[in-house]
Amino acid sequence: MDFKGSDTIPGPRTEDHLPHTAETAVKIVIVGGFGVGKTTMVGSVSEIRPLTTEETMTQAGIGVDDNYGSESKTATTVAMDFGRISISDKLVLYLFGTPGQERFWFLWNGLFEGALGAVVLVDTRRLEVSFDVMGRLEERGVPFVVAVNTFPDAPRYAVEELRTALDLTPEIPIVECDVRRRASSRDVLMTLVRFLHSIALSRALT
Ligand SMILES: Nc1nc2c(ncn2[C@@H]2O[C@H](COP(=O)(O)OP(=O)(O)OP(=O)(O)O)[C@@H](O)[C@H]2O)c(=O)[nH]1
Ligand SMILES: [Mg+2]
């Protein structure tokens, strides 16, 4: 297994240290179907060198792995991605990306443990694969936002069309993003943080 990011152990890097002002660390999971861009998102936004457990996709995956829309993809996550981002001086998010392929989903239960929220990444060419993911989050009571990773040849839908197609209640935020861009991935996480904050506030008021 290729543990990218941990193959050599370099000396300490300043950005690897948690800011001394950090008060709250929150676990966030990045979920979604195969090849939707989870590893790319964790990698683009992480301020530490992300840990990824990607394996090269080989002939063995043919007929087993659904490669639709990601023909240029050569690696797939087999266990998890891990990264970290400071949202403010005080708030730090630990990001856990899940594997997209069903045969690795037995790992999910552990990955969801203690997660405060989730980002569901969606590819509009394969909306149906998101249902199972969202169902699992609902079962576990993990609040989530939906982020549409806009691949160039993917159909574009209005937010309300997507809400209907994905059967989402009105309060769940739906945003578009390009996970290759750090600012865009960060915006998605800010949307999630605001959503979690609004949930916490409304719980405090009831
Ligand atoms: N054109 C385009 N390509 C993208 C975009 N996001 C990701 N990609 C590419 O799509 C492929 C899928 O990205 P990954 O990050 O490996 O997807 P993943 O969800 O982690 O995949 P699994 O771990 O196998 O489920 C990669 O080759 C990315 O470079 C995007 O917004 N636009
Ligand atoms: Mg991945």
PDB file of N, CA, C and O and ligand atoms in Angstrom, residues 33-40 54 72-73 75-77 98-101 149-152 178-180, ligand 1:
ATOM      1  N   GLY A  33     -19.497   9.171  -3.809  1.00  0.00           N
ATOM      2  CA  GLY A  33     -19.280   8.001  -4.652  1.00  0.00           C
ATOM      3  C   GLY A  33     -17.849   7.916  -5.162  1.00  0.00           C
ATOM      4  O   GLY A  33     -17.025   8.805  -4.947  1.00  0.00           O
ATOM      5  N   PHE A  34     -17.608   6.851  -5.880  1.00  0.00           N
ATOM      6  CA  PHE A  34     -16.283   6.580  -6.424  1.00  0.00           C
ATOM      7  C   PHE A  34     -15.836   7.714  -7.372  1.00  0.00           C
ATOM      8  O   PHE A  34     -16.585   8.127  -8.243  1.00  0.00           O
ATOM      9  N   GLY A  35     -14.624   8.212  -7.162  1.00  0.00           N
ATOM     10  CA  GLY A  35     -14.018   9.152  -8.096  1.00  0.00           C
ATOM     11  C   GLY A  35     -14.636  10.535  -8.136  1.00  0.00           C
ATOM     12  O   GLY A  35     -14.425  11.291  -9.075  1.00  0.00           O
ATOM     13  N   VAL A  36     -15.385  10.904  -7.114  1.00  0.00           N
ATOM     14  CA  VAL A  36     -16.083  12.184  -7.150  1.00  0.00           C
ATOM     15  C   VAL A  36     -15.152  13.351  -6.748  1.00  0.00           C
ATOM     16  O   VAL A  36     -15.467  14.512  -6.992  1.00  0.00           O
ATOM     17  N   GLY A  37     -14.016  13.035  -6.160  1.00  0.00           N
ATOM     18  CA  GLY A  37     -13.038  14.078  -5.845  1.00  0.00           C
ATOM     19  C   GLY A  37     -12.729  14.243  -4.362  1.00  0.00           C
ATOM     20  O   GLY A  37     -12.211  15.278  -3.942  1.00  0.00           O
ATOM     21  N   LYS A  38     -12.985  13.219  -3.561  1.00  0.00           N
ATOM     22  CA  LYS A  38     -12.782  13.326  -2.104  1.00  0.00           C
ATOM     23  C   LYS A  38     -11.299  13.525  -1.759  1.00  0.00           C
ATOM     24  O   LYS A  38     -10.948  14.421  -0.997  1.00  0.00           O
ATOM     25  N   THR A  39     -10.448  12.680  -2.338  1.00  0.00           N
ATOM     26  CA  THR A  39      -9.010  12.791  -2.060  1.00  0.00           C
ATOM     27  C   THR A  39      -8.481  14.136  -2.561  1.00  0.00           C
ATOM     28  O   THR A  39      -7.667  14.790  -1.897  1.00  0.00           O
ATOM     29  N   THR A  40      -8.979  14.569  -3.716  1.00  0.00           N
ATOM     30  CA  THR A  40      -8.544  15.851  -4.278  1.00  0.00           C
ATOM     31  C   THR A  40      -8.929  16.991  -3.338  1.00  0.00           C
ATOM     32  O   THR A  40      -8.148  17.914  -3.108  1.00  0.00           O
ATOM     33  N   GLU A  54      -3.915   5.617  -0.996  1.00  0.00           N
ATOM     34  CA  GLU A  54      -4.382   5.303  -2.342  1.00  0.00           C
ATOM     35  C   GLU A  54      -3.627   4.109  -2.890  1.00  0.00           C
ATOM     36  O   GLU A  54      -2.438   3.941  -2.633  1.00  0.00           O
ATOM     37  N   SER A  72      -9.370   8.981 -16.506  1.00  0.00           N
ATOM     38  CA  SER A  72      -7.954   9.291 -16.352  1.00  0.00           C
ATOM     39  C   SER A  72      -7.454   8.947 -14.944  1.00  0.00           C
ATOM     40  O   SER A  72      -6.289   9.094 -14.630  1.00  0.00           O
ATOM     41  N   LYS A  73      -8.364   8.478 -14.093  1.00  0.00           N
ATOM     42  CA  LYS A  73      -8.013   8.189 -12.707  1.00  0.00           C
ATOM     43  C   LYS A  73      -7.147   6.931 -12.624  1.00  0.00           C
ATOM     44  O   LYS A  73      -7.470   5.918 -13.221  1.00  0.00           O
ATOM     45  N   ALA A  75      -5.649   5.997  -9.387  1.00  0.00           N
ATOM     46  CA  ALA A  75      -5.533   5.518  -8.008  1.00  0.00           C
ATOM     47  C   ALA A  75      -6.874   5.671  -7.307  1.00  0.00           C
ATOM     48  O   ALA A  75      -7.679   6.527  -7.662  1.00  0.00           O
ATOM     49  N   THR A  76      -7.087   4.834  -6.325  1.00  0.00           N
ATOM     50  CA  THR A  76      -8.329   4.913  -5.553  1.00  0.00           C
ATOM     51  C   THR A  76      -8.015   4.766  -4.070  1.00  0.00           C
ATOM     52  O   THR A  76      -7.062   4.076  -3.699  1.00  0.00           O
ATOM     53  N   THR A  77      -8.815   5.421  -3.238  1.00  0.00           N
ATOM     54  CA  THR A  77      -8.597   5.370  -1.799  1.00  0.00           C
ATOM     55  C   THR A  77      -9.072   4.022  -1.260  1.00  0.00           C
ATOM     56  O   THR A  77     -10.191   3.612  -1.538  1.00  0.00           O
ATOM     57  N   THR A  98     -13.354   9.351   2.884  1.00  0.00           N
ATOM     58  CA  THR A  98     -13.650   7.912   2.881  1.00  0.00           C
ATOM     59  C   THR A  98     -13.312   7.308   1.517  1.00  0.00           C
ATOM     60  O   THR A  98     -13.203   8.033   0.532  1.00  0.00           O
ATOM     61  N   PRO A  99     -13.199   5.989   1.450  1.00  0.00           N
ATOM     62  CA  PRO A  99     -13.077   5.343   0.139  1.00  0.00           C
ATOM     63  C   PRO A  99     -14.414   5.432  -0.600  1.00  0.00           C
ATOM     64  O   PRO A  99     -15.468   5.394   0.035  1.00  0.00           O
ATOM     65  N   GLY A 100     -14.363   5.546  -1.921  1.00  0.00           N
ATOM     66  CA  GLY A 100     -15.609   5.640  -2.686  1.00  0.00           C
ATOM     67  C   GLY A 100     -16.119   4.288  -3.139  1.00  0.00           C
ATOM     68  O   GLY A 100     -17.295   4.118  -3.428  1.00  0.00           O
ATOM     69  N   GLN A 101     -15.225   3.313  -3.199  1.00  0.00           N
ATOM     70  CA  GLN A 101     -15.642   2.027  -3.751  1.00  0.00           C
ATOM     71  C   GLN A 101     -16.324   1.169  -2.696  1.00  0.00           C
ATOM     72  O   GLN A 101     -15.824   1.024  -1.585  1.00  0.00           O
ATOM     73  N   ASN A 149     -19.330  18.785  -7.172  1.00  0.00           N
ATOM     74  CA  ASN A 149     -18.025  18.995  -7.802  1.00  0.00           C
ATOM     75  C   ASN A 149     -18.261  19.104  -9.300  1.00  0.00           C
ATOM     76  O   ASN A 149     -18.639  18.130  -9.956  1.00  0.00           O
ATOM     77  N   THR A 150     -18.058  20.296  -9.836  1.00  0.00           N
ATOM     78  CA  THR A 150     -18.476  20.559 -11.216  1.00  0.00           C
ATOM     79  C   THR A 150     -17.410  20.115 -12.217  1.00  0.00           C
ATOM     80  O   THR A 150     -16.478  20.864 -12.502  1.00  0.00           O
ATOM     81  N   PHE A 151     -17.578  18.909 -12.709  1.00  0.00           N
ATOM     82  CA  PHE A 151     -16.732  18.434 -13.799  1.00  0.00           C
ATOM     83  C   PHE A 151     -17.239  19.103 -15.084  1.00  0.00           C
ATOM     84  O   PHE A 151     -18.451  19.339 -15.221  1.00  0.00           O
ATOM     85  N   PRO A 152     -16.333  19.414 -16.036  1.00  0.00           N
ATOM     86  CA  PRO A 152     -16.730  20.217 -17.198  1.00  0.00           C
ATOM     87  C   PRO A 152     -17.862  19.604 -18.026  1.00  0.00           C
ATOM     88  O   PRO A 152     -18.729  20.315 -18.523  1.00  0.00           O
ATOM     89  N   ASP A 178     -15.239  23.450  -7.043  1.00  0.00           N
ATOM     90  CA  ASP A 178     -14.215  22.786  -7.841  1.00  0.00           C
ATOM     91  C   ASP A 178     -13.166  22.341  -6.830  1.00  0.00           C
ATOM     92  O   ASP A 178     -12.392  23.163  -6.327  1.00  0.00           O
ATOM     93  N   VAL A 179     -13.184  21.053  -6.507  1.00  0.00           N
ATOM     94  CA  VAL A 179     -12.359  20.568  -5.386  1.00  0.00           C
ATOM     95  C   VAL A 179     -10.863  20.699  -5.634  1.00  0.00           C
ATOM     96  O   VAL A 179     -10.071  20.564  -4.716  1.00  0.00           O
ATOM     97  N   ARG A 180     -10.493  20.978  -6.880  1.00  0.00           N
ATOM     98  CA  ARG A 180      -9.062  21.158  -7.160  1.00  0.00           C
ATOM     99  C   ARG A 180      -8.566  22.491  -6.636  1.00  0.00           C
ATOM    100  O   ARG A 180      -7.375  22.713  -6.496  1.00  0.00           O
TER     101      ARG A 180
HETATM  102  N1  LIG B   1     -12.035  18.018 -14.514  1.00  0.00           N
HETATM  103  C1  LIG B   1     -12.081  17.848 -13.206  1.00  0.00           C
HETATM  104  N2  LIG B   1     -11.426  16.790 -12.721  1.00  0.00           N
HETATM  105  C2  LIG B   1     -11.464  16.606 -11.376  1.00  0.00           C
HETATM  106  C3  LIG B   1     -12.161  17.457 -10.533  1.00  0.00           C
HETATM  107  N3  LIG B   1     -12.038  16.999  -9.280  1.00  0.00           N
HETATM  108  C4  LIG B   1     -11.301  15.886  -9.329  1.00  0.00           C
HETATM  109  N4  LIG B   1     -10.930  15.664 -10.604  1.00  0.00           N
HETATM  110  C5  LIG B   1     -10.170  14.546 -11.072  1.00  0.00           C
HETATM  111  O1  LIG B   1     -11.052  13.432 -10.930  1.00  0.00           O
HETATM  112  C6  LIG B   1     -10.374  12.306 -10.411  1.00  0.00           C
HETATM  113  C7  LIG B   1     -11.038  11.834  -9.134  1.00  0.00           C
HETATM  114  O2  LIG B   1     -10.478  12.397  -7.999  1.00  0.00           O
HETATM  115  P1  LIG B   1     -10.214  11.664  -6.580  1.00  0.00           P
HETATM  116  O3  LIG B   1      -9.919  12.799  -5.677  1.00  0.00           O
HETATM  117  O4  LIG B   1      -9.241  10.548  -6.686  1.00  0.00           O
HETATM  118  O5  LIG B   1     -11.629  11.029  -6.250  1.00  0.00           O
HETATM  119  P2  LIG B   1     -12.038  10.204  -4.969  1.00  0.00           P
HETATM  120  O6  LIG B   1     -13.437  10.591  -4.678  1.00  0.00           O
HETATM  121  O7  LIG B   1     -11.057  10.359  -3.869  1.00  0.00           O
HETATM  122  O8  LIG B   1     -11.978   8.729  -5.521  1.00  0.00           O
HETATM  123  P3  LIG B   1     -12.040   7.327  -4.716  1.00  0.00           P
HETATM  124  O9  LIG B   1     -11.158   7.438  -3.530  1.00  0.00           O
HETATM  125  O10 LIG B   1     -11.521   6.321  -5.714  1.00  0.00           O
HETATM  126  O11 LIG B   1     -13.476   7.116  -4.429  1.00  0.00           O
HETATM  127  C8  LIG B   1      -8.925  12.743 -10.280  1.00  0.00           C
HETATM  128  O12 LIG B   1      -8.252  12.298 -11.455  1.00  0.00           O
HETATM  129  C9  LIG B   1      -8.985  14.264 -10.217  1.00  0.00           C
HETATM  130  O13 LIG B   1      -7.842  14.903 -10.745  1.00  0.00           O
HETATM  131  C10 LIG B   1     -12.835  18.575 -11.107  1.00  0.00           C
HETATM  132  O14 LIG B   1     -13.432  19.383 -10.430  1.00  0.00           O
HETATM  133  N5  LIG B   1     -12.763  18.715 -12.464  1.00  0.00           N
END
